[in-house]
XYZ file of C-alpha atoms in Angstrom:
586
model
C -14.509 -14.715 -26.515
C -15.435 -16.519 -23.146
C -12.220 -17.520 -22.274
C -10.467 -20.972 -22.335
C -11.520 -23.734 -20.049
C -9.591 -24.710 -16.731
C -10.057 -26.187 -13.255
C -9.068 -23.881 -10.464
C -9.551 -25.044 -6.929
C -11.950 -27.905 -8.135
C -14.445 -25.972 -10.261
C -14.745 -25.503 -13.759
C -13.947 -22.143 -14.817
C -13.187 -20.049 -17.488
C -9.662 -18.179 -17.966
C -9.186 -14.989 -20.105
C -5.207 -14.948 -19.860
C -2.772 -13.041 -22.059
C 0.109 -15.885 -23.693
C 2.992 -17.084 -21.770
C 4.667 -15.747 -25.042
C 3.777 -12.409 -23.758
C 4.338 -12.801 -20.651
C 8.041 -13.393 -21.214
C 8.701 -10.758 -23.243
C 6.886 -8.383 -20.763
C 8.638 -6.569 -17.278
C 5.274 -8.185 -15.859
C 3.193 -11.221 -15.216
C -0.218 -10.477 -16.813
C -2.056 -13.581 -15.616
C 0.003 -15.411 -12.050
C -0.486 -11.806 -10.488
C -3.851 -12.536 -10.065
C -2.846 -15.423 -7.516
C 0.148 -13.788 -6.233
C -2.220 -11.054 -5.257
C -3.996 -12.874 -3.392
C -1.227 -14.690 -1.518
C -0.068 -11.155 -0.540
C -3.217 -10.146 0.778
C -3.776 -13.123 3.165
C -0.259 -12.982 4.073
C -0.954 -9.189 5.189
C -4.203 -10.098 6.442
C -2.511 -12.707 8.608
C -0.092 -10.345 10.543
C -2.883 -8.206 11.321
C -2.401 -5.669 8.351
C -5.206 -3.086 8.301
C -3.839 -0.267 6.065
C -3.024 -1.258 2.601
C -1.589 1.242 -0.611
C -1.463 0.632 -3.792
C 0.843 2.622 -5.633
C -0.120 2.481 -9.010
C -0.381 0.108 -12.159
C -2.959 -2.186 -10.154
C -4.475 -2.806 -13.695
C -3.255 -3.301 -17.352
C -4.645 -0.615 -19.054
C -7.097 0.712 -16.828
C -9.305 -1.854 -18.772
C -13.328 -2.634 -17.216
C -12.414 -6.175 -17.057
C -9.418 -5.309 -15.137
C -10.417 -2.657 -12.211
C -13.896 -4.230 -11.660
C -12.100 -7.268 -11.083
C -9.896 -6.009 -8.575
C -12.970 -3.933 -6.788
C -14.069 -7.344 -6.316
C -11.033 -8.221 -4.474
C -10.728 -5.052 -2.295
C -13.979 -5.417 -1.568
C -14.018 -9.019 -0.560
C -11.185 -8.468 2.110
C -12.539 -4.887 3.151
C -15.782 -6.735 4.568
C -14.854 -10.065 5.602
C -11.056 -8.648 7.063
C -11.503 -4.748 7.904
C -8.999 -3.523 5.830
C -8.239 -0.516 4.268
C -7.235 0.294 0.626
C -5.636 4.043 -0.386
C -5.035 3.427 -4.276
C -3.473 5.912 -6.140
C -2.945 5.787 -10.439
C 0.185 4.710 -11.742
C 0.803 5.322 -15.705
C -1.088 2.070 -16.891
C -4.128 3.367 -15.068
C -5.242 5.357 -16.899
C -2.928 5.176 -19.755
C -4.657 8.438 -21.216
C -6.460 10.821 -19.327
C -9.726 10.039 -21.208
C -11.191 7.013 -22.591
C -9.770 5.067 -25.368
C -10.184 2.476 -27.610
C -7.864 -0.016 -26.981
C -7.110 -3.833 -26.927
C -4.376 -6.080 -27.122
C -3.301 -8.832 -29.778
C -2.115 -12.033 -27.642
C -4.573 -13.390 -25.835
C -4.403 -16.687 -25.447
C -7.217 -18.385 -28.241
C -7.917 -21.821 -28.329
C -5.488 -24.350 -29.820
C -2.916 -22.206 -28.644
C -3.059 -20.048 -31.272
C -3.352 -15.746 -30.151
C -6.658 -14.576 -29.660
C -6.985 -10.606 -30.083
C -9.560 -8.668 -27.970
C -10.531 -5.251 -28.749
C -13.321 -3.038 -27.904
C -16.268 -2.233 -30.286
C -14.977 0.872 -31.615
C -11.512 -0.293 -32.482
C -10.371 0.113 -36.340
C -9.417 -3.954 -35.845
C -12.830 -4.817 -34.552
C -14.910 -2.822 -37.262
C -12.332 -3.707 -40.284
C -12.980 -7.526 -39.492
C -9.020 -8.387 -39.627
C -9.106 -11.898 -40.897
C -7.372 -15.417 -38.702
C -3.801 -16.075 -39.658
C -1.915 -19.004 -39.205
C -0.758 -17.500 -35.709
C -3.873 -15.421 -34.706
C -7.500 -15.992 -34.676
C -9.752 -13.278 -36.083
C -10.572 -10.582 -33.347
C -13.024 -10.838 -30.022
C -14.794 -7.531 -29.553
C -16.082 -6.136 -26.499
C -15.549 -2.817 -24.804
C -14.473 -4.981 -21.238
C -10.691 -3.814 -22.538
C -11.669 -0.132 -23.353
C -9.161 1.528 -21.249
C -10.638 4.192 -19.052
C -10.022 7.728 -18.232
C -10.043 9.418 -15.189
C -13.742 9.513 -14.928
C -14.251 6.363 -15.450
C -11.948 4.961 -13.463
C -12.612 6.907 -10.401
C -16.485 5.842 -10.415
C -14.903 2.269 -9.957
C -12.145 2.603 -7.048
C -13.249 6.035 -5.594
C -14.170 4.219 -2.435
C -10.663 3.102 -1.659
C -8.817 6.520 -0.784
C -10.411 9.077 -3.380
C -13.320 9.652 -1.807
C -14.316 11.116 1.920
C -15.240 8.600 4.398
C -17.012 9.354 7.680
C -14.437 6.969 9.344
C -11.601 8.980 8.105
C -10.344 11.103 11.218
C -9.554 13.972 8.253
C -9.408 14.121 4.569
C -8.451 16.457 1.640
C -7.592 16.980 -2.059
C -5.103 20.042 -3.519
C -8.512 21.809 -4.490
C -10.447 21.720 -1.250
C -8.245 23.522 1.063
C -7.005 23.278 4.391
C -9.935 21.611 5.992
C -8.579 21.663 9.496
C -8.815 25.404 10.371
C -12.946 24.865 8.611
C -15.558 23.943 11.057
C -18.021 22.034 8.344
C -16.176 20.614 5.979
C -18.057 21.251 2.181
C -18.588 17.542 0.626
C -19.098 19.667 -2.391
C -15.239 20.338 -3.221
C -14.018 16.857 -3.128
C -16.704 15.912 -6.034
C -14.729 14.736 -9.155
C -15.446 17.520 -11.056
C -14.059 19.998 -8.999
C -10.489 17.939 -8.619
C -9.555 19.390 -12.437
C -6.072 21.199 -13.072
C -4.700 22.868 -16.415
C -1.757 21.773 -18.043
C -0.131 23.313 -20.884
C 1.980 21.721 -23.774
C 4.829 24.063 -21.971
C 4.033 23.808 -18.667
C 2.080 24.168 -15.598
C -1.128 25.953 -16.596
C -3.654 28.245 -14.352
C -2.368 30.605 -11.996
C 1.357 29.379 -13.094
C 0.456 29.550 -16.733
C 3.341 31.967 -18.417
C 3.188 34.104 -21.530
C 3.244 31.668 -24.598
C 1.828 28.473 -23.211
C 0.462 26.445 -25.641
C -2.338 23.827 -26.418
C -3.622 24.237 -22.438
C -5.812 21.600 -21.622
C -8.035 20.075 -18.549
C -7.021 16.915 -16.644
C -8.273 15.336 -13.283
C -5.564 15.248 -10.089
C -6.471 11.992 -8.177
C -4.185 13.144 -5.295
C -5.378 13.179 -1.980
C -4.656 13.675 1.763
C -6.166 11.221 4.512
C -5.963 10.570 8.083
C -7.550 6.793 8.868
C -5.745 6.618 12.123
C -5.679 9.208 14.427
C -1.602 10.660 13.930
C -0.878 9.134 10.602
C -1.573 11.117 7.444
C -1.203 9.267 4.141
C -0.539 11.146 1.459
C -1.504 10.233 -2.062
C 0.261 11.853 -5.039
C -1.177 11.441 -8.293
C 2.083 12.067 -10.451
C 1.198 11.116 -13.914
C 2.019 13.954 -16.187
C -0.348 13.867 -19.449
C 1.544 16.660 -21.617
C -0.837 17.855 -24.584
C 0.546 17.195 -27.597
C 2.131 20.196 -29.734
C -0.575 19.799 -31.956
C -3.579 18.668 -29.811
C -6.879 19.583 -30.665
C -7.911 22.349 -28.200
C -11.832 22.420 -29.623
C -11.819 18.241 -28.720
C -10.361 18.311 -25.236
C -10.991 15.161 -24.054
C -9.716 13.142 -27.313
C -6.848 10.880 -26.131
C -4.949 11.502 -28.845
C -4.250 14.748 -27.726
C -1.967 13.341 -24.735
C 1.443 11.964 -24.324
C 1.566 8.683 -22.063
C 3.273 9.403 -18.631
C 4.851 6.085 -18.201
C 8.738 8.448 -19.072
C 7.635 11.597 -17.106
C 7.541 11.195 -13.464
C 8.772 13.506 -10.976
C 11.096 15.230 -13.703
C 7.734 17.034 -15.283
C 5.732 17.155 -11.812
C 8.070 19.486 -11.019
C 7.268 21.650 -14.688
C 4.051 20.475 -15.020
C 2.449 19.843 -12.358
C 3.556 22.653 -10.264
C 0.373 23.215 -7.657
C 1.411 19.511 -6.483
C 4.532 20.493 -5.259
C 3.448 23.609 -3.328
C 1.001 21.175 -1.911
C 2.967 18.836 -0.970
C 5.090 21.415 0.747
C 2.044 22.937 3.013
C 0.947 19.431 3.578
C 4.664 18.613 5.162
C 4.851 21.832 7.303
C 0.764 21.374 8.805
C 1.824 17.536 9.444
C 5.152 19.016 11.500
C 2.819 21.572 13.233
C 0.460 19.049 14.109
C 2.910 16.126 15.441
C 1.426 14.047 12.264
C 2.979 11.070 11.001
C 3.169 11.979 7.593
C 3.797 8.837 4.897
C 3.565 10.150 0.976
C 3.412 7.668 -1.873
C 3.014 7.927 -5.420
C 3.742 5.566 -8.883
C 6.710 7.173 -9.696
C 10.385 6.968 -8.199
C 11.441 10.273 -6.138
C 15.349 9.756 -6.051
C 17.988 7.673 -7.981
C 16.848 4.392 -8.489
C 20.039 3.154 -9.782
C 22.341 4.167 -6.726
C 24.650 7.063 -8.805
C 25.330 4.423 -11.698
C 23.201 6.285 -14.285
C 26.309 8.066 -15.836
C 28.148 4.852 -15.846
C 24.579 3.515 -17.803
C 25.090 5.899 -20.324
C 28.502 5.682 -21.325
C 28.171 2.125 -21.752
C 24.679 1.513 -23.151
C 24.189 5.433 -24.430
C 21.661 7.822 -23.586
C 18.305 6.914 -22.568
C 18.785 3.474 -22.026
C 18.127 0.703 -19.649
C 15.253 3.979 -19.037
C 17.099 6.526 -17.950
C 14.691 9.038 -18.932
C 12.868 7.518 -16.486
C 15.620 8.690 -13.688
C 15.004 11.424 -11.421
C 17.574 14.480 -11.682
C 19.372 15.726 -9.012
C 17.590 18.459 -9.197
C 14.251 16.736 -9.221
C 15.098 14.672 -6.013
C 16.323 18.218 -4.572
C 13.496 19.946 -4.878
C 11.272 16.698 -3.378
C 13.073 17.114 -0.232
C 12.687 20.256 -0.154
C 8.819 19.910 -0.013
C 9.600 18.172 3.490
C 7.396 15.009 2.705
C 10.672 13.078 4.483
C 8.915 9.607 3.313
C 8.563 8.353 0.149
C 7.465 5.337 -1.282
C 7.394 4.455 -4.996
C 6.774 1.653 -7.639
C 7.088 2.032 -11.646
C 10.439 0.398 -11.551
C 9.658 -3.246 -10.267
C 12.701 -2.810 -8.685
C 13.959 -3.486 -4.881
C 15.672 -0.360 -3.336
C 16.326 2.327 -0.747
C 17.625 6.008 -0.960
C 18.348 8.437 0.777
C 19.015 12.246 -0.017
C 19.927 15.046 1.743
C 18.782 18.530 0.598
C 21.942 20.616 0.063
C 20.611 23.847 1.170
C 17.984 23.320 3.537
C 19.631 20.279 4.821
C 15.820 18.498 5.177
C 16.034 14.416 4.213
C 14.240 12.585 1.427
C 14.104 8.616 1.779
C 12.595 6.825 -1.351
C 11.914 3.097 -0.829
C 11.363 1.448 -4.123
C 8.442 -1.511 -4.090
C 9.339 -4.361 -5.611
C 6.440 -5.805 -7.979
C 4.111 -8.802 -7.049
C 4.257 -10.116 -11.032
C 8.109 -9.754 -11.255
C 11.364 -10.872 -9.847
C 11.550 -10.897 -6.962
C 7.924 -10.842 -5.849
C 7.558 -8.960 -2.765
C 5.787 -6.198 -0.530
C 6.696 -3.471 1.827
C 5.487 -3.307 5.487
C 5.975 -0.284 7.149
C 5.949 -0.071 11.151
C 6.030 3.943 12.656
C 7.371 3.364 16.026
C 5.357 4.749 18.161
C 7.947 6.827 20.803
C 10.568 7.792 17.745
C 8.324 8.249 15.185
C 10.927 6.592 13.006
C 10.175 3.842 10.515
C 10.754 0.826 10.048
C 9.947 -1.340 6.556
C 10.440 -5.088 6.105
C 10.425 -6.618 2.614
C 8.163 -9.727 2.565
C 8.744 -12.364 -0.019
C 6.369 -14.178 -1.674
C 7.734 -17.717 -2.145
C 4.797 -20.403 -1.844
C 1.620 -18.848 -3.974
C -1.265 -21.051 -4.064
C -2.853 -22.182 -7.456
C -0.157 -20.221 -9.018
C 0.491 -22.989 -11.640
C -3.499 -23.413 -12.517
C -2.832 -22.135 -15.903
C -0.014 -24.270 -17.205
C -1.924 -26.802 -18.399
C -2.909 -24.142 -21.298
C 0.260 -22.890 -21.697
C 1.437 -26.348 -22.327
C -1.147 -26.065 -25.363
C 0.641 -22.471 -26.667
C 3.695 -24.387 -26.189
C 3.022 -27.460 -28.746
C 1.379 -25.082 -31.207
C 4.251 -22.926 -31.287
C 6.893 -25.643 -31.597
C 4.486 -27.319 -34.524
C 4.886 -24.960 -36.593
C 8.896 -24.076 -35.729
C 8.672 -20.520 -34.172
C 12.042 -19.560 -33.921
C 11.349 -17.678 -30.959
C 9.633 -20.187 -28.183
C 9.726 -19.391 -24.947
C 11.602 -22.239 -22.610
C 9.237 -24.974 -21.699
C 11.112 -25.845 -18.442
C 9.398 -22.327 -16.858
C 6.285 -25.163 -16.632
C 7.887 -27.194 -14.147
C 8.082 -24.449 -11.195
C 7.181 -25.636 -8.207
C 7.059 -22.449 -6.555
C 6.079 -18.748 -7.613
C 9.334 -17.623 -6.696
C 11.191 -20.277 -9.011
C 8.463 -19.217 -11.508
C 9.500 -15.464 -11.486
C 13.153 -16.368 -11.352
C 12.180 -17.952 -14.655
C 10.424 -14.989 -15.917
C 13.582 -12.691 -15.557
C 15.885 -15.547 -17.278
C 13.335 -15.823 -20.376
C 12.595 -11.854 -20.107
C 16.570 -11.529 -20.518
C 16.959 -13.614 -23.151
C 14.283 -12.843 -25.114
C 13.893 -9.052 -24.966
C 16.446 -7.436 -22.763
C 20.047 -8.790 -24.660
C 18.320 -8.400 -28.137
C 16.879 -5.171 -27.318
C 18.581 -3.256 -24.955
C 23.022 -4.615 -25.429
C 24.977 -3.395 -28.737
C 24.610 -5.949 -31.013
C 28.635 -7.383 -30.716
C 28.613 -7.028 -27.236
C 25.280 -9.811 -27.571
C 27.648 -12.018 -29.287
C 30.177 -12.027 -26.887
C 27.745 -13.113 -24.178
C 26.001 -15.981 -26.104
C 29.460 -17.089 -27.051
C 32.351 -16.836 -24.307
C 31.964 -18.584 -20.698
C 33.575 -16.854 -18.060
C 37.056 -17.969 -18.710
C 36.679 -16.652 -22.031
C 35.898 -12.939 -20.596
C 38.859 -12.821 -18.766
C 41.016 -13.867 -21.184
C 39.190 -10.793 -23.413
C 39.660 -8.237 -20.785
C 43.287 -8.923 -21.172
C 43.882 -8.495 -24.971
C 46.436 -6.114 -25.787
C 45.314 -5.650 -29.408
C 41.737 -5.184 -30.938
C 41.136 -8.313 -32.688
C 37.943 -9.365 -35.008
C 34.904 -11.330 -32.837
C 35.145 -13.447 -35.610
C 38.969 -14.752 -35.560
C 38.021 -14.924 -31.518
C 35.343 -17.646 -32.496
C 37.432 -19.472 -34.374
C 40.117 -19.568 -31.987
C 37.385 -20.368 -29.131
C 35.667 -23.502 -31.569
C 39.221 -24.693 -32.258
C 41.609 -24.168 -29.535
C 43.978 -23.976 -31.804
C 44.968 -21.658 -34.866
C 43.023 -23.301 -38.228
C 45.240 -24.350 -41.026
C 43.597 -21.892 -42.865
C 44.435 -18.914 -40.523
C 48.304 -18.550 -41.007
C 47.812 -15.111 -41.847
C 46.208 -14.105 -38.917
C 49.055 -15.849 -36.870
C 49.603 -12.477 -34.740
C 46.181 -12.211 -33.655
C 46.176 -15.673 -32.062
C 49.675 -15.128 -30.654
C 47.418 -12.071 -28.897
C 45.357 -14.464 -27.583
C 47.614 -17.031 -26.163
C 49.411 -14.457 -24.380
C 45.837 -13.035 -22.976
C 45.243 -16.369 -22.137
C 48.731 -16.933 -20.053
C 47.851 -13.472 -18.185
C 44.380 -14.234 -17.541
C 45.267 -17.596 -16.080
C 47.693 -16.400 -13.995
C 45.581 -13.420 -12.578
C 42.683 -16.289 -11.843
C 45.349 -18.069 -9.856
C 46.245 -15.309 -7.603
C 42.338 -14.166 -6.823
C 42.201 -17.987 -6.194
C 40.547 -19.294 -8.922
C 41.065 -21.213 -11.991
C 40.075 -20.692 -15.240
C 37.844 -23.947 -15.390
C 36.005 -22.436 -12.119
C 35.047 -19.468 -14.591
C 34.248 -21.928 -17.434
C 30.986 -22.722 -15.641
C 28.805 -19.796 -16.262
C 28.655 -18.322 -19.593
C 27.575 -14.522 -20.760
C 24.033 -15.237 -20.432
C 24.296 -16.281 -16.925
C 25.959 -12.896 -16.666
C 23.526 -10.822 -17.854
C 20.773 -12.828 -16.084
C 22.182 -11.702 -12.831
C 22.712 -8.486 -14.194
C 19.423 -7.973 -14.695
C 18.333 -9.679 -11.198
C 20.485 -7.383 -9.023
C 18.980 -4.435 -11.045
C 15.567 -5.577 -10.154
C 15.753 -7.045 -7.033
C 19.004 -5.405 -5.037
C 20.330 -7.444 -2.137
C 17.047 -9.782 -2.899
C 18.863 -11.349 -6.180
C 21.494 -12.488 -3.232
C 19.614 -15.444 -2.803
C 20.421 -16.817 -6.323
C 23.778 -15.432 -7.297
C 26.208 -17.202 -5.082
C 28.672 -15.579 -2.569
C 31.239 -17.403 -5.129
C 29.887 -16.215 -8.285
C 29.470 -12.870 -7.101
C 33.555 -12.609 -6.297
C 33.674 -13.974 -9.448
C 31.655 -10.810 -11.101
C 33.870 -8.718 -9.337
C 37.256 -9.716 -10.157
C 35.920 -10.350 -13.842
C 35.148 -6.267 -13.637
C 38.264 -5.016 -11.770
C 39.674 -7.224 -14.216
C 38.413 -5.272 -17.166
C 38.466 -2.018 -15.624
C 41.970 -2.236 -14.425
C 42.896 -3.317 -18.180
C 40.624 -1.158 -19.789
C 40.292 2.250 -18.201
C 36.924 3.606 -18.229
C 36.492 5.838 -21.690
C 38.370 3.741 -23.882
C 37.768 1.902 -26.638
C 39.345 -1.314 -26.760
């Protein structure tokens, strides 16, 4: 498969591009990214950027296609700009510690239809899985094999992984502490010398304890640098690849004998990957000795990324929801500070954030700042500026509003678009996301589509979904004041009628209920000076649109939720709360 024809900055080229389909119903762009990279890059470039990280996920899968792309890139604006990359894996890269055969389903195939791609060895690609009426028979090709560590370190070693003679220091966990050595042994940074045990238990090696299980051999990417004279950057490689309970010991580099690490983070660094943290710890205390300037960043969050409302998450939603197992404990963020790193910076999340914690014995100070992603809402980068006398820092969010050639590929998703609606998919994605005129109104109409097509389905209880698609905000209020559980259903009919149907005399309480909610509800509106018509113009799914832009984007989502609305969010809650005290059931 050679990809679908398109014309990007005058020349004919040739686009291999996941559907907008899947695109919507992902917490990523797969395809604009590519341009919104870009844009980043010059924009960093332009203010006189030097020192770029990447802290993880900089490819799908870790797939060939993918990373030697991006080498391309890095190595495009390394030699015409003079800037420097420090890269460091996130859980999509790799997804396994080892190579695997991998590939995805949708494509986008010609006609609109899905087009899967799969490497060679794939049980779809040697079974010869027939076309359907939504799918073209599989592309084959090992370009979406996703790599292992090996692999993927003999493609970005140069940018932070391996030694460079212009690097005022370097280091790994495994080499040592180079400064007090006089030659420093290229030897020990090799690849194959960067290996650690892990155990289906725990940490393995000189932590392993009595009755470990299944211990295994994986590669730590993490690494220490100095590129600047005073500033130390240090790269933490936190994936956690757990062996399986029942992994193959004799076959240790089969995949299949490794969870993912995309729900492990910091929680199982600190069981798992336990010569990190005593790393990290000597790393903090040289960098104080030495008057360095000490920056750490890895994939995974450090602290709380949702500001203390995780138990409110989970009485609400339930446990492990809205990925809360993706949450740092207390404990976990404790024990980070505690290393003394001071400054962390994180990804994972796609979302917008700051946090700070404060060690409760030791007293020492853990900030996290949470990257926002360049394929998501809202698209944007950190910058962060040491000042030089303090040595405090300072970090500026840049948005990315204006992308150049970010809307080459709509005239083929105009194609997926008529195909779908020809043959009445019940599930088409909005077609008004193809008249954007900027990447930021394009991402803002990723996370409306992304809401409404996976997050309310997926992720609200299944009546609490109906109540959104149905009610407006006048509606809500006059719900939050209901003295008496009544059926959704009788509230639908009194909602579509305004009025109690002929054929409803026997439910003549319940709508009595109602009326007097309403009375209340207009009356409270009245004195928070509103009306009830001011809350009839946003609905549920408005609501949980901006619910799920604040959770991404923070203060950032200000820019689209109005001062007004946002009032209106908050009496709407005291409203319910005050009602409805938190732990009951109404």
């Amino acid at each position: 498969f050679e990809g679908l024809p398109v014309t990007y900055r005058g020349e004919k080229r040739q686009a291999v591009i996941r559907t907008m389909e899947a695109q919507l119903t992902s917490t990523r762009l797969f395809n604009e990214n590519y341009f919104a990279f870009l844009a980043a890059l010059d924009n960093a470039v332009d203010r006189g950027i030097k020192y770029i990280a990447l802290p993880g996920d900089f490819s799908d899968d870790g797939q060939p296609a993918h990373v030697s792309g991006l080498m391309e890139i890095l190595n495009r604006y390394r030699d015409k700009h003079g800037v420097s990359f420090f890269l460091t894996p996130g859980n999509h890269d790799p997804g396994r510690p080892f190579e695997t055969e991998a590939g995805k389903s949708d494509y986008l195939g010609e006609a609109g239809k899905r087009q899967p791609v799969y490497s060679d060895n794939h049980p779809r690609c040697f079974n010869h899985v027939n076309p359907s009426r939504m799918s073209h028979a599989p592309a084959c090709t090992d370009e979406v094999q996703e790599l292992g560590y090996n692999g993927l370190f003999d493609l970005i070693g140069d940018f932070g992984l391996k030694s460079n003679v212009t690097y005022h220091y370097y280091e790994t966990p495994f080499s040592g502490d180079q400064t007090a050595q006089t030659e420093i042994d290229e030897d020990i940074f090799d690849p194959d010398n960067r290996f650690y045990e892990i155990c289906h238990e725990g940490t393995g090696g000189s932590y392993r304890q009595p009755g470990y299980t299944n211990c295994l051999e994986i590669m730590d990417m993490s690494y220490l640098v100095e590129p600047v004279e005073g500033l130390w950057l240090l790269a933490l490689d936190t994936n956690v690849y757990i062996p399986q309970a029942d992994a193959d010991t004799k076959k240790p580099t089969d995949p299949s004998n490794f969870s993912g690490s995309g729900n492990n983070g910091y929680n199982k660094v600190i069981t798992h990957k336990e010569h990190l943290i005593e790393w990290m710890t000597d790393v903090a205390q040289r960098a104080d000795e030495m008057s360095k300037t000490l920056i750490s960043f890895s994939h995974f969050p450090a602290a709380d990324f949702y500001n203390g409302a995780g138990p409110i998450i989970e009485r609400v939603w339930g446990d492990d929801e809205f990925q809360m197992i993706r949450l740092p404990s207390d404990s976990t963020t404790q024990t980070i500070a505690r290393t003394g790193v001071g400054l962390h910076i994180a990804g994972h999340m796609h979302m917008n954030g700051t946090e700070v914690t404060m060690d409760s014995t030791t007293g020492q100070k853990l900030t996290n700042i949470q990257v926002p992603s360049l394929a998501a809402y809202v698209p944007a980068y950190k910058i962060v500026r040491i000042q030089e006398e303090s040595k405090q820092a300072e970090v500026e969010t840049v948005t990315l509003n204006d992308v150049p050639d970010f809307d080459t590929l709509f005239q083929l998703y105009e194609t997926e678009w008529n195909f779908l609606d020809s043959i009445g998919y019940d599930q088409i994605w909005n077609r008004e996301i193809l008249e954007s005129t900027t990447y930021f109104e394009f991402t803002n109409w990723h996370i409306r589509e992304l809401s409404r097509l996976r997050f309310l389905p997926q992720e609200w209880p299944e009546e609490l979904q109906d109540v959104l698609r149905t009610m407006t905000g006048s509606d809500l209020l006059v719900f939050s004041q209901l003295d008496k559980s009544i059926p959704f259903e009788s509230i639908q009919l009194f909602l579509q009628s305004n009025e109690l149907p002929d054929d409803f005399v026997s439910n003549s309480s319940e709508f009595e209920f109602w009326e007097q909610a309403t009375w209340k509800a207009a009356s409270m509106a009245s004195d928070a000076g509103f009306s009830l018509t001011d809350l009839s113009t946003w609905d549920g799914a408005d609501l949980s649109t901006d619910f799920y832009r604040i959770r991404n984007a923070g203060d950032l989502a200000l820019r689209d939720i109005s001062p007004v609305r946002m009032e209106q969010y908050s009496f709407l809650a005291n409203a319910f709360s005050s009602h409805h005290p938190l732990g009951e059931n109404p």
